[in-house]
Coordinates of C-alpha atoms in Angstrom, one line a residue:
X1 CA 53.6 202.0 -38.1
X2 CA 56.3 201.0 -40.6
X3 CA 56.8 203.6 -43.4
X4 CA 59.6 205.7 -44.9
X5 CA 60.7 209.1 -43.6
X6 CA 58.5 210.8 -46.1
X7 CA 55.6 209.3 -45.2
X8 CA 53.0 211.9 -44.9
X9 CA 50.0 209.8 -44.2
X10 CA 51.9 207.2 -42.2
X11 CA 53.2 210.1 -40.0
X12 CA 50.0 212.0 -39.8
X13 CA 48.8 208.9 -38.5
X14 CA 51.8 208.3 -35.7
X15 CA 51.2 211.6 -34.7
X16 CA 47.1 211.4 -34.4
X17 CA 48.2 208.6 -31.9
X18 CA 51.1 210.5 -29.7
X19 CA 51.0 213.1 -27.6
X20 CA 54.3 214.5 -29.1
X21 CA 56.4 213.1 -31.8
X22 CA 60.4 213.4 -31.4
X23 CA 63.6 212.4 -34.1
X24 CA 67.0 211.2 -33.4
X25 CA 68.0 211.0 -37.0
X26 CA 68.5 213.7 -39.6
X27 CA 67.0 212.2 -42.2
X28 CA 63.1 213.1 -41.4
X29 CA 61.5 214.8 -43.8
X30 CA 61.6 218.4 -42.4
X31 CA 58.8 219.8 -44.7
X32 CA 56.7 216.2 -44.6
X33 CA 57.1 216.8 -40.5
X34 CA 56.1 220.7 -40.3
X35 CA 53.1 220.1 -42.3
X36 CA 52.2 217.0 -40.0
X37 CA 53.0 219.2 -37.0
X38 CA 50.6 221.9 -38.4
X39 CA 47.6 220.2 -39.4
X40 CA 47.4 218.1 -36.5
X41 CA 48.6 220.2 -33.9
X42 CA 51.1 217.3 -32.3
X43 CA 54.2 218.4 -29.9
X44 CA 57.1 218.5 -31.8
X45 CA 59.9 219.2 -28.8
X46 CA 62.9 219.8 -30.9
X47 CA 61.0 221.8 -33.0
X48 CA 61.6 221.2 -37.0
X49 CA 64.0 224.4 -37.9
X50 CA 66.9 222.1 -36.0
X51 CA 66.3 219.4 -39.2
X52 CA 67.5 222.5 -41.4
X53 CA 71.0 222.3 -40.1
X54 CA 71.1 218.2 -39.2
X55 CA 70.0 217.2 -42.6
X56 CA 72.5 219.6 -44.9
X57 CA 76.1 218.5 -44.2
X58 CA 76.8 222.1 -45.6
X59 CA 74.4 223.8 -43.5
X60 CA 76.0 222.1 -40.9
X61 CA 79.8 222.7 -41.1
X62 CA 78.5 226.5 -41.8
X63 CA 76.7 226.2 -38.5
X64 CA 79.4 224.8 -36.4
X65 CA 81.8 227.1 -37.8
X66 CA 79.3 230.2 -37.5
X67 CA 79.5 229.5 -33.4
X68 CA 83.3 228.8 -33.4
X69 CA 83.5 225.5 -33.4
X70 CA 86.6 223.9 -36.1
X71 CA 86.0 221.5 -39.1
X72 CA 87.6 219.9 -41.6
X73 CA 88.0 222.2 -44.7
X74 CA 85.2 221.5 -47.2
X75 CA 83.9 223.3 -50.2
X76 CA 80.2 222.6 -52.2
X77 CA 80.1 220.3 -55.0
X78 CA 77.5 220.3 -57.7
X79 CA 79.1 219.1 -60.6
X80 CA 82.1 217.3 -62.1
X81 CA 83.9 221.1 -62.8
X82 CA 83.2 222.2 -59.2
X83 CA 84.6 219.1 -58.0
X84 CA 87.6 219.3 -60.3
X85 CA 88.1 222.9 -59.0
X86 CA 87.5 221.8 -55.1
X87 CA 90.2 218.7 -55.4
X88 CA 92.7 221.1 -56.6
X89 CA 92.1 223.2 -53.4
X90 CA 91.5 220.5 -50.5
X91 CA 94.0 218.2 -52.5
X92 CA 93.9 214.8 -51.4
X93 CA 93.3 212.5 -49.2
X94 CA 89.3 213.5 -49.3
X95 CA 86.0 211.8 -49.0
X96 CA 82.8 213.5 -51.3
X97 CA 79.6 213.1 -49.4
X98 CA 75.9 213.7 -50.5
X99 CA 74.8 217.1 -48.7
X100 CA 71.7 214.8 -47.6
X101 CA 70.4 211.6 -47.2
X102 CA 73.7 209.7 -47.0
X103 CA 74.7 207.9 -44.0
X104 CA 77.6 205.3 -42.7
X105 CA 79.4 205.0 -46.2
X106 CA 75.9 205.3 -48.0
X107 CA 76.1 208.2 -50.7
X108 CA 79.8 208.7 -49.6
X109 CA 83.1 208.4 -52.6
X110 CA 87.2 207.9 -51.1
X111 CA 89.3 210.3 -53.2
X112 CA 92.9 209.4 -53.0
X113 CA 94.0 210.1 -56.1
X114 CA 93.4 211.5 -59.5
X115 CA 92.7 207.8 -60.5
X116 CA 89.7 208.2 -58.1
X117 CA 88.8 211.6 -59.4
X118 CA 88.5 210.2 -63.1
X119 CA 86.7 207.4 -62.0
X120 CA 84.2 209.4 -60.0
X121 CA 83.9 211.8 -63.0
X122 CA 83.3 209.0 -65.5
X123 CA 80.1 207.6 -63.5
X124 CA 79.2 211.3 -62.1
X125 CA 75.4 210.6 -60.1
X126 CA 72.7 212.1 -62.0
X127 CA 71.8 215.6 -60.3
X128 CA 74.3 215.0 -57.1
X129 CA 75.0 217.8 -54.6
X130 CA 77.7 216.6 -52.6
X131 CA 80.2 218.4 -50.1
X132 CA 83.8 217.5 -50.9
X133 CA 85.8 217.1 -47.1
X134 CA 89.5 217.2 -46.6
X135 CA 90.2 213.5 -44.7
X136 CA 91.3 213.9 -41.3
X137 CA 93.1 211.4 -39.3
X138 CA 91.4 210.8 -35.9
X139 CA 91.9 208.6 -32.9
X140 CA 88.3 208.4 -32.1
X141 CA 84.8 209.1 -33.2
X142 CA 82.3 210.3 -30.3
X143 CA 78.5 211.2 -30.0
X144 CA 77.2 214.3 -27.9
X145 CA 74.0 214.5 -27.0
X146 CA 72.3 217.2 -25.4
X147 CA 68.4 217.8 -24.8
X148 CA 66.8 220.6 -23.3
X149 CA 63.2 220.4 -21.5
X150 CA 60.1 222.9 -21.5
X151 CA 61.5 225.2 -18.8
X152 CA 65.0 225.8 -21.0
X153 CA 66.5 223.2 -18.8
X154 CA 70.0 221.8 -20.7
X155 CA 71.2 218.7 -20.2
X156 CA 74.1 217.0 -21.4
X157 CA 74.0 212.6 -21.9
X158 CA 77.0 211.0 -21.2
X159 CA 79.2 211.1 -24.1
X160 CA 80.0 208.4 -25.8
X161 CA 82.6 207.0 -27.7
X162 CA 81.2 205.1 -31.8

């Protein structure tokens, strides 16, 4: 079955024909999938309430940082004066993201400068809610993966390095 994310007929299908249905990428539709789950009763292991944080970048910092975990600095961006207003207090280097839907570099704007700030501000995306992040320098980028089964069991994947 080849369809978009969104899919509700092409999902309903896929999940008339599983015995559970699973995601690795934040990008499902969460209401398109609780609907689906709903009406036809299919297994949904991770449960759809976990797409609420994955698919929000802002819901996600404020999650990581509700159970103590760091981030960069960030700050909600819904329009050219809130961006103005969020440059002035992350400064720059910074990188303005799409809270959703975005993904490697898609839906994603450099700002270095207040060259880049005009720029941005002269072709400002119809109706964008973004996240405006403070650039950090890192050495290395890694992916943690951790699954837990239908008896609470936890178990960590090997981590790996992107």
């Amino acid at each position: 079955i080849v369809a978009g994310y969104g899919d509700e007929a092409a999902l309903t299908e896929l999940a008339e024909k599983s015995d559970l249905l699973t995601y690795e990428f934040e990008n499902v539709d969460q209401d398109v999938l609780a609907r689906v789950q709903k009406r036809t009763g299919v297994l949904v292991p991770q449960g759809v309430k976990l797409l609420t944080v994955t698919s929000n970048r802002i819901n996600e910092k404020n999650f990581l940082r509700t159970h103590g975990l760091p981030t960069t600095d960030f700050a909600k961006v819904a329009s050219p004066a809130e961006l103005k207003v969020a440059v002035k207090e992350l400064g720059f280097p910074a990188i303005l993201k799409t809270v959703s839907g975005g993904y490697d570099g898609h839906g994603q704007w450099d700002i270095n400068s207040e060259q880049d700030v005009k720029n941005l501000l002269e072709k400002w995306p119809k109706n964008l809610l973004a996240i405006l992040e403070k650039r950090v320098d890192f050495v290395k980028e890694i992916s943690v993966m951790v699954s837990r089964d239908n008896c609470d069991q936890v178990k960590l994947w090997p981590i790996t390095e992107n």
